[in-house]
mmCIF file of C-alpha atoms in Angstrom:
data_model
loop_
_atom_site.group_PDB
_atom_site.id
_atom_site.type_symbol
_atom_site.label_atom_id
_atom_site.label_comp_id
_atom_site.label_asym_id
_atom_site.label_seq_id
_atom_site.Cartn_x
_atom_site.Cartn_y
_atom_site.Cartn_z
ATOM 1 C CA UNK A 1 144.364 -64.189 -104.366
ATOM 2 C CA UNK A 2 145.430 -60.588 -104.243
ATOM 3 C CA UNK A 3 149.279 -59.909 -103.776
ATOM 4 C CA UNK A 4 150.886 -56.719 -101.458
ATOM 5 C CA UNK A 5 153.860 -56.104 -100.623
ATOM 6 C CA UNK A 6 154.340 -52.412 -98.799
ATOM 7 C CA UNK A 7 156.205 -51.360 -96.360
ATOM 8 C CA UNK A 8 155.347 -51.401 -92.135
ATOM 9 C CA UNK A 9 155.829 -49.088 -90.087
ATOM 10 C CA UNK A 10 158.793 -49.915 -86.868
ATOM 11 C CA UNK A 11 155.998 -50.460 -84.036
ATOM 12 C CA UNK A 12 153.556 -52.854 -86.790
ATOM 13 C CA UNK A 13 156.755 -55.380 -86.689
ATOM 14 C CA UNK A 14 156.704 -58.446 -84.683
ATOM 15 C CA UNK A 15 159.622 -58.212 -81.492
ATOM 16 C CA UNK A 16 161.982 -60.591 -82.658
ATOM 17 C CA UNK A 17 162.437 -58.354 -86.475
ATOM 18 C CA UNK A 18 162.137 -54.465 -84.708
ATOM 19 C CA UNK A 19 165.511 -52.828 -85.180
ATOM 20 C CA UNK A 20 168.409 -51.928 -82.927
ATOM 21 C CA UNK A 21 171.062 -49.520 -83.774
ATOM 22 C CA UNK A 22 173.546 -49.172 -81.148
ATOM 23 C CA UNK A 23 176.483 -46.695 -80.706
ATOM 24 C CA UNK A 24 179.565 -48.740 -79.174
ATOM 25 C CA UNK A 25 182.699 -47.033 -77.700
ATOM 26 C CA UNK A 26 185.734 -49.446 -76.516
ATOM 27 C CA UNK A 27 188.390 -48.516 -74.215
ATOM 28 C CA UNK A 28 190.821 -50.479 -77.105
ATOM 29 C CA UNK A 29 190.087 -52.225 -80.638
ATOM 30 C CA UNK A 30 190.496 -56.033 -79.312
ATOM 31 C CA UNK A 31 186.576 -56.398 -78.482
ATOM 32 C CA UNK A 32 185.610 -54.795 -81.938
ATOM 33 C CA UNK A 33 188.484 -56.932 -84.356
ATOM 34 C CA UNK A 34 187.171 -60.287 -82.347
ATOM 35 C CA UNK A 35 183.745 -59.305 -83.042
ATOM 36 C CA UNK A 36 184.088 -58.396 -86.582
ATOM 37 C CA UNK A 37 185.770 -61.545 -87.442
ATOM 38 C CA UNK A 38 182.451 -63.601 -86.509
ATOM 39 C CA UNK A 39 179.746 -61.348 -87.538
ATOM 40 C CA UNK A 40 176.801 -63.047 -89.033
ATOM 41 C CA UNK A 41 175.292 -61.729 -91.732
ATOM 42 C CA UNK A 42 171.993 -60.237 -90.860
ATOM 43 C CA UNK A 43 174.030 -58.173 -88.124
ATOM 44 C CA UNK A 44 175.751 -54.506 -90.083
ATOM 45 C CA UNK A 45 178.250 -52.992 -88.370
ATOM 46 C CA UNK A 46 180.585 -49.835 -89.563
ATOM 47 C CA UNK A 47 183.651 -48.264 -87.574
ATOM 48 C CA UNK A 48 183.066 -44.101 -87.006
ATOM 49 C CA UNK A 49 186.773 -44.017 -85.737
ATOM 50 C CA UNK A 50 189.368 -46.460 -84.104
ATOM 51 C CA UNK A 51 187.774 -47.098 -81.081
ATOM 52 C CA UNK A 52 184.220 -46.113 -82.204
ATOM 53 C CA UNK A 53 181.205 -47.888 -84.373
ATOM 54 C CA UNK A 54 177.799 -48.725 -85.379
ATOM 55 C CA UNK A 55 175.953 -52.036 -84.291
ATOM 56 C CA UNK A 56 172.222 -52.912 -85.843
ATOM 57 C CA UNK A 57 170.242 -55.313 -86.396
ATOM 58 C CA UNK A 58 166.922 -57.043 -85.852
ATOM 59 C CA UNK A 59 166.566 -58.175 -81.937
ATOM 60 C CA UNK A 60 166.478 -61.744 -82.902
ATOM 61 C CA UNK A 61 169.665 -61.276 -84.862
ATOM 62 C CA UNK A 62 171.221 -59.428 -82.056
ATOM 63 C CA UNK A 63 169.885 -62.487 -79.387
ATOM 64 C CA UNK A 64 172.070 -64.620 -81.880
ATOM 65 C CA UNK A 65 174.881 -62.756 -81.438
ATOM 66 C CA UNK A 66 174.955 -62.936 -77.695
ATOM 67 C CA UNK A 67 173.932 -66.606 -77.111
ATOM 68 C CA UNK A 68 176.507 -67.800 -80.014
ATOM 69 C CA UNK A 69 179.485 -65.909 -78.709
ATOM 70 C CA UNK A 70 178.991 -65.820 -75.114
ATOM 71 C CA UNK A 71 183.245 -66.310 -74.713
ATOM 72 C CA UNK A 72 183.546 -62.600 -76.168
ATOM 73 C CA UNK A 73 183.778 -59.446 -74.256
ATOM 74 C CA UNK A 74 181.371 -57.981 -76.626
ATOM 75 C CA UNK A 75 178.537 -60.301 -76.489
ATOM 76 C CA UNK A 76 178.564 -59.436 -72.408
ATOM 77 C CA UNK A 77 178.612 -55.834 -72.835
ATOM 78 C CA UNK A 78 175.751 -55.858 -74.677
ATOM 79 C CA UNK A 79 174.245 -58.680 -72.592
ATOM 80 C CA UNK A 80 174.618 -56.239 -69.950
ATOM 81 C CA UNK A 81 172.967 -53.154 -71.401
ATOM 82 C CA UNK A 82 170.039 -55.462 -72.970
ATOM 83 C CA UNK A 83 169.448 -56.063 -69.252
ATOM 84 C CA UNK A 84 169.456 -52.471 -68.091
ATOM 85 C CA UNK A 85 166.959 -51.079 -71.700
ATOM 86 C CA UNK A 86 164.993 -54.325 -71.847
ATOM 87 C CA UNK A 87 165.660 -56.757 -69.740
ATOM 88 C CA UNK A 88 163.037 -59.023 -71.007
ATOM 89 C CA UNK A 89 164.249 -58.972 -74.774
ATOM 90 C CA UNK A 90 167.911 -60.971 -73.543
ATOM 91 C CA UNK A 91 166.724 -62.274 -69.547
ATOM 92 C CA UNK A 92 166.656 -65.887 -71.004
ATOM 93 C CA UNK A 93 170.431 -65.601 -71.998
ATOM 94 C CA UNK A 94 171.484 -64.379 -68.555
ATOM 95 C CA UNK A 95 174.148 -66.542 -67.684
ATOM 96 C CA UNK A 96 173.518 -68.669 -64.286
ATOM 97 C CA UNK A 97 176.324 -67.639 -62.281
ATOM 98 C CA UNK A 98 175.815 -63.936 -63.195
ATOM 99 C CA UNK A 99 177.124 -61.221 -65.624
ATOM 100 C CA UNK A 100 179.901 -59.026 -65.069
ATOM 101 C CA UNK A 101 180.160 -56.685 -67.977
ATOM 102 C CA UNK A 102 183.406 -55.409 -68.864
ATOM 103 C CA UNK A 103 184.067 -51.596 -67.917
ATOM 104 C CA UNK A 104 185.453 -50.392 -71.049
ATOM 105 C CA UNK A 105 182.486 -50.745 -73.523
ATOM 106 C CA UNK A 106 179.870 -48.164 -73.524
ATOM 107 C CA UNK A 107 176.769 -48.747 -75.594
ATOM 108 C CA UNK A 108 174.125 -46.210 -76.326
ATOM 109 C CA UNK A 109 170.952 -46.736 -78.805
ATOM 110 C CA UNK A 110 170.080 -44.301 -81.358
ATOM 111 C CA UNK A 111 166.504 -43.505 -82.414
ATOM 112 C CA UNK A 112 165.053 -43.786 -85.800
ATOM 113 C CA UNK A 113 165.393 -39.886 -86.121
ATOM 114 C CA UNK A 114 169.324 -39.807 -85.313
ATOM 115 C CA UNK A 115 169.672 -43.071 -87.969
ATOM 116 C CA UNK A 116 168.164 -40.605 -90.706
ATOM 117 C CA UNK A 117 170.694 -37.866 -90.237
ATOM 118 C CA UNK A 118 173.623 -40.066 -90.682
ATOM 119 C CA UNK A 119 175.383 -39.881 -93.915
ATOM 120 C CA UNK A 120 173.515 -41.519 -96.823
ATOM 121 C CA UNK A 121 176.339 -44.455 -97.178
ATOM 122 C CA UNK A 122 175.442 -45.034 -93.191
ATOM 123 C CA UNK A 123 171.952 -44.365 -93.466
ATOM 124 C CA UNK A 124 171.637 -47.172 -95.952
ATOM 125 C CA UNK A 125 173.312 -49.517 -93.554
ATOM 126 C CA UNK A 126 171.557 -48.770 -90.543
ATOM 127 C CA UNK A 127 168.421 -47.350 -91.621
ATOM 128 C CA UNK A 128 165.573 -50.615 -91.387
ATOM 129 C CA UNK A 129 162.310 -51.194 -93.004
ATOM 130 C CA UNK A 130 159.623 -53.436 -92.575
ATOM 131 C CA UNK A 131 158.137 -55.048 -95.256
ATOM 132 C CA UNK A 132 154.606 -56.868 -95.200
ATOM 133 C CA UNK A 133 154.501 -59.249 -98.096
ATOM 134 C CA UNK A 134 150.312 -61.171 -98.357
ATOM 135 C CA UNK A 135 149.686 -63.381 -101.207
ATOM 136 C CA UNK A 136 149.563 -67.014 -102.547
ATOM 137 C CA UNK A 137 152.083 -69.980 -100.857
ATOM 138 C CA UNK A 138 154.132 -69.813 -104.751
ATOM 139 C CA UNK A 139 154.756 -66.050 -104.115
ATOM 140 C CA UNK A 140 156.028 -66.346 -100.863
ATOM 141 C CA UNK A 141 158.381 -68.646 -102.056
ATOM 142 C CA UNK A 142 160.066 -65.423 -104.267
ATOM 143 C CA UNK A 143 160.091 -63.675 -101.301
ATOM 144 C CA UNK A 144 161.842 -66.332 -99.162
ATOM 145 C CA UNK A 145 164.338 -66.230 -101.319
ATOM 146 C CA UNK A 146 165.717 -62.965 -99.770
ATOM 147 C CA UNK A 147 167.053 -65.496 -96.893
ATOM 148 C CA UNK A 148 166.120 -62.013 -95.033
ATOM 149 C CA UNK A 149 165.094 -61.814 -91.616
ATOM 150 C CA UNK A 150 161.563 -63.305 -91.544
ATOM 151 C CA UNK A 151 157.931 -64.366 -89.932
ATOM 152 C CA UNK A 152 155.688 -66.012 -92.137
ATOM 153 C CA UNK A 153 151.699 -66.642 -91.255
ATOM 154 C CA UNK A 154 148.702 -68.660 -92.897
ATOM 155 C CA UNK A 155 148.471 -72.101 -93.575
ATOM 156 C CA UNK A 156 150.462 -74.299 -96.184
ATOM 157 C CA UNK A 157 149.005 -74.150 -99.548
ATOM 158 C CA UNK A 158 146.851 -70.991 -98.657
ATOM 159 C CA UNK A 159 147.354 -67.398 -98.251
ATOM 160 C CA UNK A 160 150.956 -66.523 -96.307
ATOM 161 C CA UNK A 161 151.449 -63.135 -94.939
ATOM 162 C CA UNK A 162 155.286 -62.451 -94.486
ATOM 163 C CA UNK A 163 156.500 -59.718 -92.536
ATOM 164 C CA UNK A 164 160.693 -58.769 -93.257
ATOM 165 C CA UNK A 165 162.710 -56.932 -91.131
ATOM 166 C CA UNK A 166 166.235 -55.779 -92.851
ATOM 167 C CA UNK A 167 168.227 -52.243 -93.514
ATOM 168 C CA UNK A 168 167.618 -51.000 -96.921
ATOM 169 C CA UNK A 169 171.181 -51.765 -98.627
ATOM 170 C CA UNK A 170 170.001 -55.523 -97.718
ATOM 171 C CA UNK A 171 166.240 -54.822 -98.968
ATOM 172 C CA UNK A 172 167.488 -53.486 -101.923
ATOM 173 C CA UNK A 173 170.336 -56.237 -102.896
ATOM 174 C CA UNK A 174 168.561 -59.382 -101.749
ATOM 175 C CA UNK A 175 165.096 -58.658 -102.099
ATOM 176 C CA UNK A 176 164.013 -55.389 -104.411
ATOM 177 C CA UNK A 177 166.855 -56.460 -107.143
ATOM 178 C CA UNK A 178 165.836 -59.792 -107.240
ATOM 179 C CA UNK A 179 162.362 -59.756 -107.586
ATOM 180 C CA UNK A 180 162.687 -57.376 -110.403
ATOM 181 C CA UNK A 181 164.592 -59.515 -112.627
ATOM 182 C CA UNK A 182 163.003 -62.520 -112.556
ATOM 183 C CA UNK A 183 160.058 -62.544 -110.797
ATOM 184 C CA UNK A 184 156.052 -62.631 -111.309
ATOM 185 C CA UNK A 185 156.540 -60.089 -108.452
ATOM 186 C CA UNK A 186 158.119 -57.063 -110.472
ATOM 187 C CA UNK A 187 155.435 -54.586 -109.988
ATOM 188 C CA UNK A 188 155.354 -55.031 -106.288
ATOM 189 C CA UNK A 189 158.827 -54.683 -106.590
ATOM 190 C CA UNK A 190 159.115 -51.923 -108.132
ATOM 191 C CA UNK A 191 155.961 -50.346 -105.412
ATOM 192 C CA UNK A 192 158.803 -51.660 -102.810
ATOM 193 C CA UNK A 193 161.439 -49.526 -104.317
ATOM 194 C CA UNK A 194 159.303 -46.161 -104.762
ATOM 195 C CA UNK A 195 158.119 -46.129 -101.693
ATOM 196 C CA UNK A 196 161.982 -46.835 -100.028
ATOM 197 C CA UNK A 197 162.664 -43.629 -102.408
ATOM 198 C CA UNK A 198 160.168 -41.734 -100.916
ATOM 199 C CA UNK A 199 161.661 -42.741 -97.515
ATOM 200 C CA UNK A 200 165.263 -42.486 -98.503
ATOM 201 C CA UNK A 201 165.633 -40.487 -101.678
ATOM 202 C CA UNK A 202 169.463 -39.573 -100.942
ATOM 203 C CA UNK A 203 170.306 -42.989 -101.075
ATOM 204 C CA UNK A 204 168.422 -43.694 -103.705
ATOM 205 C CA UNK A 205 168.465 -40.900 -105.740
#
């Protein structure tokens, strides 16, 4: 069987793994320290100021973070601007009795352009890939090994197509490092991190 691994572009990627970087402005820093003290990990968040910060993440990841912490003022506000964007990425979580989002967070999304002209230690935080990964059942195995954000297609003991979904700081540490130090995989490792270069040379250098 032939192996790839490349990278996809953000509309190839299945719903649940597209990326969402949100700008989030609180009227005071409770709703961010209660947040930040349960973040999961495939959720990257940075403060710009005090009151001020950086959300992203895959939807999925995001969906997480709403239905797991319904009890904080966070996971309503963005409950409630889900519902305004896209209501049907979040209308399953809506909460029987209604949703009465708190006044004093404002959330805005940023495009893929604004995410590039962040500063490079940003941009490698909130700046996603997608990765297509098709070859044999044992080489998907190396690649599951990122634990990153995932769909995997084909049938057991065939061919598996994976498709990842994760910022490149995460591509790089759990997936691109990995595979290049002990892994059958090291050339199409080492395609992975050229072509991130190409797409982020000031992080990469």
């Amino acid at each position: 069987m032939r192996l790839h691994v490349g990278l996809l572009e953000e509309d190839e990627l299945p719903r649940d793994l597209r990326p969402l970087v949100l700008e989030v402005s609180a009227g005071s820093e409770t709703p961010l320290v209660r947040l930040f003290e349960r973040l999961p990990r495939d959720i990257t968040a940075d403060r710009l100021d005090r009151r001020r910060f950086l959300l992203s993440g895959p939807v999925e990841a995001l969906r997480n973070l709403i239905r797991e912490n319904m009890d904080l003022k966070f996971a309503k506000g963005l409950l409630g601007y889900l519902l305004q964007w896209e209501p049907d990425l979040v209308a399953d979580l809506r909460p029987r009795h209604g949703l009465i989002p708190p006044q004093d967070l404002a959330f805005s999304l940023l495009p893929r352009e604004e995410v590039r002209n962040l500063s490079p230690a940003l941009k490698a935080r909130h700046l996603y890939f997608g990765v297509e990964f098709r070859g044999p059942e044992s080489a998907a195995i190396e690649i599951l090994k990122s634990r990153l954000p995932f769909e995997i297609y084909g049938e057991p003991g065939g061919e598996r197509r994976i498709v990842l979904s994760a910022n490149l700081a995460d591509l790089l540490v759990y997936l691109v490092k990995p595979l290049m130090e002990s892994s059958s995989l090291k050339d199409e490792a080492q395609g992975l991190l050229e072509a991130l270069r190409k797409e982020a040379p000031e992080c990469l250098g």
